[in-house]
Coordinates of C-alpha atoms in Angstrom, one line a residue:
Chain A
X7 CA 17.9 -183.8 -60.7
X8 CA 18.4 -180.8 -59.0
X9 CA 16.3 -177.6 -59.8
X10 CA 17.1 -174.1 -59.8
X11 CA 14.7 -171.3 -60.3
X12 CA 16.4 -167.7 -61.3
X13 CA 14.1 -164.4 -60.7
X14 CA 10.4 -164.3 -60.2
X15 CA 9.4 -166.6 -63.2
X16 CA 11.3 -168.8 -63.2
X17 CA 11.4 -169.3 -59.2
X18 CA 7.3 -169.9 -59.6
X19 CA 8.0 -172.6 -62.2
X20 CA 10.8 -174.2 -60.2
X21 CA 9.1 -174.7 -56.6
X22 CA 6.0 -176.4 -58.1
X23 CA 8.3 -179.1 -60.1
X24 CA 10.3 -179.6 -57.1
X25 CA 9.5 -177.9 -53.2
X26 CA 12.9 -178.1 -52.4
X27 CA 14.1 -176.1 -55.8
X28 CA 16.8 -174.2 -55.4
X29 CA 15.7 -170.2 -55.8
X30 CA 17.9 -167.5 -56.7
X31 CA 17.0 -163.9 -56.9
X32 CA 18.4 -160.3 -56.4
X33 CA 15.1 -158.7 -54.7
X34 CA 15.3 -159.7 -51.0
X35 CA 11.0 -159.3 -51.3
X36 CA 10.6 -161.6 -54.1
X37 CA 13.0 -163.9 -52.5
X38 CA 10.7 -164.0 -49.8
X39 CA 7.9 -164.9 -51.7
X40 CA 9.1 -168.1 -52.7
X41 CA 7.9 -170.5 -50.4
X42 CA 10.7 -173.4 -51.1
X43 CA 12.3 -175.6 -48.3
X44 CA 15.5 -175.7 -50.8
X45 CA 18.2 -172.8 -50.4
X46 CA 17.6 -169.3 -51.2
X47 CA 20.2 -167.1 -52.7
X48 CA 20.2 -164.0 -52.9
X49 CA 22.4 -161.9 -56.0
X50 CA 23.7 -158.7 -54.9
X51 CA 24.6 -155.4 -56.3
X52 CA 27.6 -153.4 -55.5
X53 CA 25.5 -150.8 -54.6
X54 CA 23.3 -152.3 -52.5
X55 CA 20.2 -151.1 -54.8
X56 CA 19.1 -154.4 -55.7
X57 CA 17.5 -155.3 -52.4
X58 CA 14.3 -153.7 -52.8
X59 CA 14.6 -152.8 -56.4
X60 CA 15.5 -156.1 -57.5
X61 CA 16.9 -155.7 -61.4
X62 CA 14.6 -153.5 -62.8
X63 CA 13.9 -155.7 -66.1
X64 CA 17.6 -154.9 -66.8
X65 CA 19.5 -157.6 -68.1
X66 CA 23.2 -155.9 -67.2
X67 CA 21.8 -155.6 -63.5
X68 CA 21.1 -159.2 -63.5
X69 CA 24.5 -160.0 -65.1
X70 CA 25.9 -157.8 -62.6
X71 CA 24.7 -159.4 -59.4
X72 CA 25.5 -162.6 -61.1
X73 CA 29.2 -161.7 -60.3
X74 CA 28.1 -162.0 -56.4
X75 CA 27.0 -165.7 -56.5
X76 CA 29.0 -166.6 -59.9
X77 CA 31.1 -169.4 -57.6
X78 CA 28.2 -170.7 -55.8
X79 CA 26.0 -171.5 -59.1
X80 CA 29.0 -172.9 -61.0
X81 CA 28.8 -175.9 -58.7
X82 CA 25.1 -175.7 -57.7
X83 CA 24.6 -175.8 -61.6
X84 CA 26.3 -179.5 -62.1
X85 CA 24.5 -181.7 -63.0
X86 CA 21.2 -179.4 -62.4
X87 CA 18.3 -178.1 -64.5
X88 CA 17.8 -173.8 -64.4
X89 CA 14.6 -173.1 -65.3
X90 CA 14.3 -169.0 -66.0
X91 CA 12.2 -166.3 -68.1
X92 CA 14.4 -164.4 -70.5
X93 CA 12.0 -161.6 -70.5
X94 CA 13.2 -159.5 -67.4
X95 CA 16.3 -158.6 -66.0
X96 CA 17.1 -161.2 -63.0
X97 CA 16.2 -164.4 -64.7
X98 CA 17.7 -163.1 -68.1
X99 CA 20.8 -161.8 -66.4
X100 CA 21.7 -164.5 -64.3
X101 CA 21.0 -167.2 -66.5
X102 CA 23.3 -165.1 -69.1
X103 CA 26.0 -165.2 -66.5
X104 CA 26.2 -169.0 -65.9
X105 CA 25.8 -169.8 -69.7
X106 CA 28.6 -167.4 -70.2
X107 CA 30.9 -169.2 -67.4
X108 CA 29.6 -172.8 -69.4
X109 CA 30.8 -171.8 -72.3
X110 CA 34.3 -170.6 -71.4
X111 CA 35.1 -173.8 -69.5
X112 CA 37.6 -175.2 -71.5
X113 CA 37.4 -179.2 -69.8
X114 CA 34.9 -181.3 -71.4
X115 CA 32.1 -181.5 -68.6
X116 CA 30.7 -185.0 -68.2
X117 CA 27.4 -186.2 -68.6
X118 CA 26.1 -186.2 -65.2
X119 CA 27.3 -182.2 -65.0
X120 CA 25.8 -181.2 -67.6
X121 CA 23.2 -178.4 -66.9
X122 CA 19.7 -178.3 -68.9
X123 CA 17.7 -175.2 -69.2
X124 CA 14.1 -174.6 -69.2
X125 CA 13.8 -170.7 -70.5
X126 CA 10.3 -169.0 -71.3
X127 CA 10.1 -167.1 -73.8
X128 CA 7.8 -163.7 -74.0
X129 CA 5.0 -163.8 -76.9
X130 CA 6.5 -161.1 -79.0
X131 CA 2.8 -160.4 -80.1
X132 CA 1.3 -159.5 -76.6
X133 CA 4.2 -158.5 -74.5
X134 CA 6.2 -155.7 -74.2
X135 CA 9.3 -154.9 -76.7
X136 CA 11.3 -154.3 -74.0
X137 CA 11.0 -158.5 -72.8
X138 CA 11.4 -159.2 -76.8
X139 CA 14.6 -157.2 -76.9
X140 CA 15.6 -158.7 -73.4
X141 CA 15.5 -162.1 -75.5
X142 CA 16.6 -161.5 -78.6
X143 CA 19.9 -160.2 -77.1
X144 CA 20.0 -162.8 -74.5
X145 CA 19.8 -166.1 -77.9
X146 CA 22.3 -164.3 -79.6
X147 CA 24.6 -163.4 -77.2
X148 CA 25.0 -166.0 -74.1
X149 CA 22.7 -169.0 -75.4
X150 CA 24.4 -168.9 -78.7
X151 CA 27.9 -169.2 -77.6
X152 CA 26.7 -171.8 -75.3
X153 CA 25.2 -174.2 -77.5
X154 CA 28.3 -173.7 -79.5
X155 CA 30.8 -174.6 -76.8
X156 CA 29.0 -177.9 -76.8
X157 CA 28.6 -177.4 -73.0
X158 CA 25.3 -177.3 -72.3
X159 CA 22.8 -179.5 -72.3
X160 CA 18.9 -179.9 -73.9
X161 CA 17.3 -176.1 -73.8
X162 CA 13.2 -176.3 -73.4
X163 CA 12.1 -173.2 -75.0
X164 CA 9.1 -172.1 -73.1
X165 CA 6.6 -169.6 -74.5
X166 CA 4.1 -167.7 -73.4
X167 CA 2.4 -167.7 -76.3
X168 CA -0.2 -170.5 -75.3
X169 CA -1.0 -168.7 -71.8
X170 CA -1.6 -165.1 -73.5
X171 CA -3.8 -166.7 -76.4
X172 CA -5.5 -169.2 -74.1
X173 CA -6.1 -166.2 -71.4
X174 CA -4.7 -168.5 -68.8
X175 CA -3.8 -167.2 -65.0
X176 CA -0.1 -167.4 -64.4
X177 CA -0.2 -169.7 -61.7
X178 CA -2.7 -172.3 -64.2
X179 CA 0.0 -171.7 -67.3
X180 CA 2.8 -172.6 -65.0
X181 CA 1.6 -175.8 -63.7
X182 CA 0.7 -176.5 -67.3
X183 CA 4.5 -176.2 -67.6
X184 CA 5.9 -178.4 -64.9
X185 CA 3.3 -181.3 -65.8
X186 CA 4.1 -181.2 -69.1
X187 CA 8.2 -181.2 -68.1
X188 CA 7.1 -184.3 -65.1
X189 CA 5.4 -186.1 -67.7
X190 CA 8.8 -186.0 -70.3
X191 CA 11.3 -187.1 -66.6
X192 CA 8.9 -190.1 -65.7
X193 CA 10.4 -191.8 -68.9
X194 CA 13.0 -193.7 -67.1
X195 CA 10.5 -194.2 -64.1
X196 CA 8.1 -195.9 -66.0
X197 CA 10.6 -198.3 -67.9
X198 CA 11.9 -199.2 -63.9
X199 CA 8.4 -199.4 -63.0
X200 CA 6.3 -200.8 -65.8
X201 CA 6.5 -204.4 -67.7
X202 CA 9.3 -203.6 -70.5
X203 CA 7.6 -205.1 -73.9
X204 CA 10.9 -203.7 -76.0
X205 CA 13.6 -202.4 -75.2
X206 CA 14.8 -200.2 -73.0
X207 CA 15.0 -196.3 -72.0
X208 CA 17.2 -196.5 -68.2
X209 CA 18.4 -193.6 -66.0
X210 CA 22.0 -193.4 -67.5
X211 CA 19.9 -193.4 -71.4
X212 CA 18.2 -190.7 -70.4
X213 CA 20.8 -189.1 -68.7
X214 CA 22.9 -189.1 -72.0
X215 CA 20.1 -188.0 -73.9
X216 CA 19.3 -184.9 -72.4
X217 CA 23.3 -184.2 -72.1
X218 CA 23.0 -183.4 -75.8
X219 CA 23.5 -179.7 -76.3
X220 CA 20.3 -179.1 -78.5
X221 CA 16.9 -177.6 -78.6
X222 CA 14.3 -180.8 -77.2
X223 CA 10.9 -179.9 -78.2
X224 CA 9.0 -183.4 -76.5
X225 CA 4.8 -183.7 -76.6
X226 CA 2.6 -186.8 -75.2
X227 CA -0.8 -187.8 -76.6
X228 CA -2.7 -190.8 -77.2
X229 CA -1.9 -192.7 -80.0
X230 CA -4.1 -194.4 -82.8
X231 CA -1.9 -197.1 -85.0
X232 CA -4.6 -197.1 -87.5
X233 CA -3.5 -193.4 -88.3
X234 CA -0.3 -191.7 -89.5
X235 CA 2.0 -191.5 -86.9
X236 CA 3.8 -188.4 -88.1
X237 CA 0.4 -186.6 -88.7
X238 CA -0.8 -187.6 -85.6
X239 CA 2.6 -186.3 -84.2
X240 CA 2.4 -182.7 -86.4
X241 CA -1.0 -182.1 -84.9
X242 CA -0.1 -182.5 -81.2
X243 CA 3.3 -180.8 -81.1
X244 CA 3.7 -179.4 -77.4
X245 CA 2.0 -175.9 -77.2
X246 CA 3.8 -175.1 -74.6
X247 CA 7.3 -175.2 -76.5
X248 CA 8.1 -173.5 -79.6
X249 CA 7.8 -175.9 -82.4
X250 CA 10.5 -178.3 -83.0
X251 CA 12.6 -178.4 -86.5
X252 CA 13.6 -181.2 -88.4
X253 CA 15.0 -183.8 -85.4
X254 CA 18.6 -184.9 -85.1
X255 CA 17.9 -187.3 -82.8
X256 CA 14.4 -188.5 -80.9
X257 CA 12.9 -190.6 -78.2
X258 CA 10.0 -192.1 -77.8
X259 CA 8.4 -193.9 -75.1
X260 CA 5.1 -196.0 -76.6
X261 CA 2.7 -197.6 -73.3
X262 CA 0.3 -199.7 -74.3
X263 CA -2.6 -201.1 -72.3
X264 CA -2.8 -204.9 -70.8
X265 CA -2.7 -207.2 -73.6
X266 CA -1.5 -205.2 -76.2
X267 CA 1.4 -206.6 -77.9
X268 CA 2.8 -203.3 -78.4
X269 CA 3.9 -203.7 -82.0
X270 CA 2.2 -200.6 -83.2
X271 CA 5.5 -199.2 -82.0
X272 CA 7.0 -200.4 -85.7
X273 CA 4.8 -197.9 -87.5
X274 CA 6.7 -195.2 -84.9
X275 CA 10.2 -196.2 -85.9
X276 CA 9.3 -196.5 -89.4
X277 CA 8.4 -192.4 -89.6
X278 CA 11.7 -192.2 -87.7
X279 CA 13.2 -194.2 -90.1
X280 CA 12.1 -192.1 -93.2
X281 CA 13.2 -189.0 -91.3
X282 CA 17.0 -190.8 -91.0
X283 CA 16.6 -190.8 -87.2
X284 CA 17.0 -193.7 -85.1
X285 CA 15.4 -193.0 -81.8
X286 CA 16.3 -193.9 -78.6
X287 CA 12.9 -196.2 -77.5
X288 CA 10.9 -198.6 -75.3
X289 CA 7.9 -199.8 -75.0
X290 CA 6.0 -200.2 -71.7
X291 CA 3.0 -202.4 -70.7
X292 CA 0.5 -199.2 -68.7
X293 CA -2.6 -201.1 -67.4
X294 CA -4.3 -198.1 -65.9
X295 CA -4.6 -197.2 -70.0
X296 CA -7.0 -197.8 -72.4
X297 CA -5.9 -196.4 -75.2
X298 CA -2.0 -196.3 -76.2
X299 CA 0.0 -193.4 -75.2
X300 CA 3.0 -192.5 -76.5
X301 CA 5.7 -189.8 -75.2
X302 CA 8.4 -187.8 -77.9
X303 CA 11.1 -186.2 -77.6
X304 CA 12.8 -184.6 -80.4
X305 CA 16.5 -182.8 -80.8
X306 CA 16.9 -180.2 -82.7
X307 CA 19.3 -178.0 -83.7
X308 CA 18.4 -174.3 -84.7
X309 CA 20.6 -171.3 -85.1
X310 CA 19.3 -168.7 -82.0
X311 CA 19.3 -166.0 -84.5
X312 CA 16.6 -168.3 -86.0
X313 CA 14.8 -168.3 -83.0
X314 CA 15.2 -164.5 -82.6
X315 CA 13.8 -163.4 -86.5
X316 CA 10.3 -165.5 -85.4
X317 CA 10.4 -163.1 -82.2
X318 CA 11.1 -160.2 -84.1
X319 CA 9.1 -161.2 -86.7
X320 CA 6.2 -160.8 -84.4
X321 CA 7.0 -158.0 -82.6
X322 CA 7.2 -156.6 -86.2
X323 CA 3.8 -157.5 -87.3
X324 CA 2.5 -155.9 -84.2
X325 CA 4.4 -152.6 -84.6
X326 CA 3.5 -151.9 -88.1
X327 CA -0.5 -152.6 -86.7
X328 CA 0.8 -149.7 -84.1
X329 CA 2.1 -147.2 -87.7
X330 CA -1.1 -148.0 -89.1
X331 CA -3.0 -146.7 -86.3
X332 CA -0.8 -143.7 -85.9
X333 CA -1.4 -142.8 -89.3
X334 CA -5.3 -143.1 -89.6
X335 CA -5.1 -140.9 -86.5
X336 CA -3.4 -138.3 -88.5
X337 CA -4.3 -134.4 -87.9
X338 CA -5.1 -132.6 -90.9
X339 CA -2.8 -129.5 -91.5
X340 CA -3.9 -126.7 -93.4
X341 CA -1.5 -126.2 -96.3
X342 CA 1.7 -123.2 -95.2
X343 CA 2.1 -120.6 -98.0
X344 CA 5.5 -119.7 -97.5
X345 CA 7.0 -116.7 -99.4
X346 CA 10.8 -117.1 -99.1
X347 CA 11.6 -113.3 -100.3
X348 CA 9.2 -112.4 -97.2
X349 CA 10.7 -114.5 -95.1
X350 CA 14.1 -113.9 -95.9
X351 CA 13.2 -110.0 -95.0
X352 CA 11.5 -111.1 -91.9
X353 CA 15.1 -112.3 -91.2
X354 CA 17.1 -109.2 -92.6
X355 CA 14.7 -106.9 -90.2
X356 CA 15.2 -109.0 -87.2
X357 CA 17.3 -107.0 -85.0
X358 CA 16.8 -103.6 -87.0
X359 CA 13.6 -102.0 -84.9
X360 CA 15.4 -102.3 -81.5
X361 CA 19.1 -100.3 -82.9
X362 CA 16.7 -97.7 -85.0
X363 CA 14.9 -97.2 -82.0
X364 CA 17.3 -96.5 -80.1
X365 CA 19.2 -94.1 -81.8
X366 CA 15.7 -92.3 -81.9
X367 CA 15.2 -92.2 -77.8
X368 CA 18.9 -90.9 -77.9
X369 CA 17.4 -88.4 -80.3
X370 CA 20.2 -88.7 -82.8
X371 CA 17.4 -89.6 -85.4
Chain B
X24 CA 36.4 -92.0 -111.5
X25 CA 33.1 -89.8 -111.6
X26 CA 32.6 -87.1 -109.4
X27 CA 29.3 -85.5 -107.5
X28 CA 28.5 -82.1 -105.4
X29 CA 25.6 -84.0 -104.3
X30 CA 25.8 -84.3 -100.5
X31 CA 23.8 -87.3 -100.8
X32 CA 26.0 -88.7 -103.0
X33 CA 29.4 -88.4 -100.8
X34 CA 26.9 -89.6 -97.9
X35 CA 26.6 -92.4 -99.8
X36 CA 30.6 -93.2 -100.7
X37 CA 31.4 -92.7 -97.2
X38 CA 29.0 -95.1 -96.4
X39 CA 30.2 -97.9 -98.9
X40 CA 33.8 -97.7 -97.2
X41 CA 32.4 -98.3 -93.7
X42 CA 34.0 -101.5 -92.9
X43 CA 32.1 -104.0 -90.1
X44 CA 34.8 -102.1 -87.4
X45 CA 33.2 -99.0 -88.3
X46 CA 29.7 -100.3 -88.1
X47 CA 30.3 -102.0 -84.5
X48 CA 32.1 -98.3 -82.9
X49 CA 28.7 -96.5 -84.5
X50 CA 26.3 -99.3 -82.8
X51 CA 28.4 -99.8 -79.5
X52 CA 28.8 -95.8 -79.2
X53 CA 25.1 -95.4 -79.6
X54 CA 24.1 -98.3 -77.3
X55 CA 26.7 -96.9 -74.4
X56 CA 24.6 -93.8 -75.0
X57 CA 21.3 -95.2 -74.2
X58 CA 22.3 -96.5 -71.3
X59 CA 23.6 -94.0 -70.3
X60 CA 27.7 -95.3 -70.0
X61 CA 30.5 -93.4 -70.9
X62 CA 32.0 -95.6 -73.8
X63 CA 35.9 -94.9 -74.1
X64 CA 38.5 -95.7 -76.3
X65 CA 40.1 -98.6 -74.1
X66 CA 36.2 -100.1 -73.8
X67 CA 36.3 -100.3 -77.7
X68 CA 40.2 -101.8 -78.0
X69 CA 38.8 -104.4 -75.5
X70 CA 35.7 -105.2 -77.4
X71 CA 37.5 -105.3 -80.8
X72 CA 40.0 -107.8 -79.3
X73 CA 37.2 -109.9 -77.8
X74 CA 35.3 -110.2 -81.2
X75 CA 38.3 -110.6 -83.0
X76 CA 38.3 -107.6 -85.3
X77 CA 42.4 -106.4 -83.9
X78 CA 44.5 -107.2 -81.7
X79 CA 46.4 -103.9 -81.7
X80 CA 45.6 -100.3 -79.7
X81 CA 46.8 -98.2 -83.3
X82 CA 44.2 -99.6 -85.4
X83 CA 41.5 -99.3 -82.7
X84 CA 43.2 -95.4 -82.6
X85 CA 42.4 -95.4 -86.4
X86 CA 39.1 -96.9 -86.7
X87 CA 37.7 -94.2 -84.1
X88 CA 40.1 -91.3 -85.8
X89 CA 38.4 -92.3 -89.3
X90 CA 34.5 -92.1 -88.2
X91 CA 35.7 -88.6 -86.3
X92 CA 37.4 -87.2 -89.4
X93 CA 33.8 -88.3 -91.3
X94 CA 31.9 -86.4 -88.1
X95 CA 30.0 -89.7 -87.6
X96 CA 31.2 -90.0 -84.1
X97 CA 32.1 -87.4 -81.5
X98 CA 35.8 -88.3 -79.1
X99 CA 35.4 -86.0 -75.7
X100 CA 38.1 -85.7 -73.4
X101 CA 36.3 -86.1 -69.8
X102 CA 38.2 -86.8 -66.5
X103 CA 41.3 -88.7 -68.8
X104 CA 39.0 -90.8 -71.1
X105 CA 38.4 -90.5 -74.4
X106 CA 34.6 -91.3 -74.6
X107 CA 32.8 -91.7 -77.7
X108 CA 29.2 -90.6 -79.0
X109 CA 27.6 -91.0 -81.5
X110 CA 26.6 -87.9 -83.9
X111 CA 23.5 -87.2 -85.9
X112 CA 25.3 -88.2 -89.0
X113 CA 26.8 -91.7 -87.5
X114 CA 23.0 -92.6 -86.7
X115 CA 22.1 -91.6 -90.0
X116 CA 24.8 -94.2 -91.1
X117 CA 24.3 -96.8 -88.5
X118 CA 20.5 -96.8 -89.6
X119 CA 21.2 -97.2 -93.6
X120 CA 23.5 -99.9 -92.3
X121 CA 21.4 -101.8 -90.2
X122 CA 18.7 -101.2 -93.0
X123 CA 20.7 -102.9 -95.6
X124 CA 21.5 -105.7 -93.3
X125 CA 25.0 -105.4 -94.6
X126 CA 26.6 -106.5 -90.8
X127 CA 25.5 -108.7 -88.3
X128 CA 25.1 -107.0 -84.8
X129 CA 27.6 -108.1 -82.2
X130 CA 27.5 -107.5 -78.7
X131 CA 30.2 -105.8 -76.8
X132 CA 31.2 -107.3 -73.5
X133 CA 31.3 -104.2 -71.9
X134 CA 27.9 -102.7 -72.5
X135 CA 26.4 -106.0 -72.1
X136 CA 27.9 -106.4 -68.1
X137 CA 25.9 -103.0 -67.7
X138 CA 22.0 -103.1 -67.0
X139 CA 20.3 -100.4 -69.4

C-alpha cells in the first residue's frame, strides 16, 4: 500500500512506515527535511508566500495550496493510505481538500481505490486551542461529509494524548505509531507465512476490511484463555488511538505457539458473539511465541461531532482551570463613590471656563 | 401678563427668548473677537447653513438684526462687510447661557480654519 505523508507530522510518521512514502508539503524547507526516496510534492500558493512560510497553522492556506496539486493526489490517493496531523494548517488543509474531492465523487470507488487515513489528533488538554479548533472544524466539516459519502475508507484516529502524558520525544511517539500500524498490516502476512490452524484472513480479506468507511480502533497483547477475553481486551485498548465504541464489525488474528491447538480462539468469538459481531478471523501457528498473542481490530462508527464534544470537552476543562486562575489573581479595587448630581455638573461645566474666559481676555466681562 | 421696571428682570425675559441661533452669533462673534478675525455677516449665513440652523440669507439678516436691536451685539460697516462684535451686554448673556448649559457649543467652520 502506498503511503502518503501531508505536512510536517504527518511526513515524519509516513517515511518511517515506508522510506519511499510519498511526502507532500507547502514549505519548500520542510520539504527538504524529509529524507524519503518516494516523490516530493510540493503545494503552492498563488502568491508565492508559502515557500518559506509554509501554511502558517492555517487550515484555508493548506486548502488553498491543495488546489495546486488537487489532480495529482486524486490519483496518487487510490488505493493509498494519507497519514496527517489535523492540528496545523498543511496536514489539516490538504487532507481537507482530498476528503472533500472523496466525497463529491459521485462513482462508487472500488475496493482497491479506496483511501485509508491515519490523522493525529492534538491532546485538547496540553496543546494549543488553536490545533483543537483546527480539528474540531476539520471532523465536522471534511471528515464528516466523507465518512458519509461512504467513500472513504477505515480512519485511525491518532492522538497525542499518550506522547504528552508519557513525556515521550516526538521522534519515540512516532515510531510508537508506525509499529503499532506494521503490527495491525502483517495480518495477511502472517496467515501467507505462518501454519493456518483456522481459517483464514488473505490479502483481498483484508483489503475489504479496511475498505469499510469507519473508525478502526485495533490493539495487540498477549492473551490468557484462562481470563475474560473482553476484560482482557477493555484493559489493553491501543493508547495510541482514541478508544473504540461499540464495534460493527471486528477482526481478530489469534497466534498461538507450537503445539497449541489454538482453540482458546472459541472463547474470542464467543465475546464477539454476545456483542452480535461476527468477526472476520484466523488463527496462526507463531513458534517464536510462548505465550498466545492475539491482534483486534474493531469498526466503529461514531458521529465526528462526537469525536469533536470529547476534544472540546477537554479543552473546556482546561480553560475553566485558566478562569479560576484569573480570578484568584484578581486586584482589589477600592470601592468608587460616585455622586451623579456632581457628576452630571462636572458634565454641564465642561466647556463653560474656556467661553467665560474668553469673553473676559476680550474684556467684555 | 405681569410687568417689571426691574432691569434685571427684562435682562432676564430677553434672555429666555434667546433661541440656540442667537446663542451661536453671541459665541461665534466673541470667539472671532479673540482671535482677532473680523466675523461678518456672510461668515455667520455660511456657518448657520453648515450646522443646519437656515438655509436662507433673510433669517440670518434677522437673527443678527434681533441681538442688535437687544444691544447684545454690535454690526460695523468696515471696508463693505458687516462685521459683528460682541457687546458687554451679549457676554453678559452668552455667560448666563453657557452657565445654565441651556445650548450645546458648536463650532463654526470659519473660526475654526483660523489659528487663534
Amino acid at each position: 500500500m502506498r503511503t502518503i505523508g501531508i505536512g510536517g507530522a504527518g511526513s515524519k510518521i509516513a517515511v518511517k512506515l515506508d522510506a519511499q512514502s510519498v511526502v507532500v508539503n507547502i514549505s519548500e524547507v520542510e520539504l527538504s527535511k524529509i529524507p524519503t526516496s518516494g516523490e516530493k510534492i510540493q503545494a503552492s500558493l498563488r502568491d508565492g508566500s508559502g515557500v518559506f512560510q509554509g501554511a502558517r497553522m492555517d487550515p484555508q492556506i493548506g486548502l488553498e495550496a491543495y488546489g495546486s496539486v488537487s489532480r495529482q493526489l486524486s490519483n496518487l490517493v487510490r488505493g493509498a493510505m494519507v497519514i496527517a496531523a489535523t492540528g496545523g494548517g498543511t496536514g489539516n488543509g490538504i487532507t481537507a481538500g482530498i476528503l472533500k474531492e472523496l466525497a463529491g465523487r459521485a462513482e462508487k470507488i472500488a475496493v482497491e481505490e479506496k483511501t485509508v487515513f491515519a490523522l493525529v489528533l492534538p491532546y485538547a488538554k496540553m496543546e494549543p486551542d488553536e490545533f483543537v479548533i483546527n480539528t474540531s472544524d476539520f471532523l465536522n466539516g471534511p471528515v464528516a461529509a466523507a465518512i458519509d459519502s461512504g467513500n472513504t475508507g477505515n480512519i485511525f484516529m491518532f492522538s497525542n494524548r499518550c506522547k504528552f502524558e508519557k513525556q515521550l520525544a516526538e521522534d519515540k511517539y512516532n515510531q510508537m505509531i508506525v509499529n503499532s500500524l506494521r503490527d495491525f498490516f502483517a495480518i495477511p502476512a502472517k496467515n501467507a507465512q505462518l501454519k493456518l490452524l483456522e481459517e483464514h484472513i488473505d490479502q483481498a480479506d483484508f483489503a475489504l476490511y479496511l475498505s469499510k468507511p469507519y473508525f478502526n480502533h485495533f490493539t495487540s497483547f498477549n492473551y490468557n484463555p484462562d481470563n475474560d477475553f473482553g476484560k482482557q481486551l477493555s484493559a489493553r485498548w491501543n493508547p495510541l488511538l482514541l478508544p473504540p465504541e461499540q464495534a460493527i464489525e471486528a477482526l481478530f488474528l489469534l497466534e498461538v505457539p507450537a503445539g497449541n491447538d489454538g482453540t482458546c480462539f472459541y472463547n474470542i468469538l464467543k465475546y464477539f458473539n454476545d456483542q452480535d459481531v461476527k468477526p472476520l478471523y484466523s488463527v496462526v501457528e507463531n513458534p517464536n511465541l510462548k505465550n498466545p498473542r492475539v491482534s483486534v481490530s474493531l469498526l466503529y462508527s461514531r458521529k465526528p461531532a462526537e469525536e469533536v464534544q470529547d476534544l472540546n470537552r477537554e479543552s473546556e476543562e482546561h480553560a475553566q482551570t485558566k478562569v479560576r486562575r484569573t480570578i484568584d489573581q484578581y486586584v482589589e479595587l477600592e470601592p468608587l463613590q460616585v455622586n451623579l448630581d456632581n457628576e452630571a455638573a462636572k458634565v454641564k461645566s465642561d466647556g463653560q471656563d474656556d467661553v467665560i474666559a474668553m469673553l473676559k481676555r476680550i474684556n467684555k466681562l | 401678563m405681569p410687568t417689571s421696571s426691574s432691569p434685571t428682570e427684562l435682562f432676564e425675559r430677553q434672555l429666555s427668548r434667546l433661541g440656540e441661533e442667537h446663542f451661536l452669533v453671541l459665541l461665534w462673534a466673541a470667539t472671532g473677537e479673540y482671535k482677532q478675525v473680523k466675523y461678518n455677516i456672510t461668515n455667520l449665513f455660511d456657518d448657520l447653513k453648515h450646522g443646519g440652523i437656515t438655509r436662507t440669507k433673510q433669517t440670518a439678516v434677522a437673527i443678527v438684526e434681533s441681538l442688535r436691536i437687544l444691544c447684545f451685539i454690535d454690526v460695523r460697516d468696515e471696508r463693505n462687510r458687516k462685521n459683528i462684535y460682541i457687546t458687554e451686554f451679549g457676554a453678559k448673556a452668552l455667560e448666563k447661557l453657557i452657565k445654565t448649559g441651556r445650548y450645546v457649543k458648536k463650532g463654526s467652520a470659519f473660526l475654526e480654519e483660523v489659528k487663534s
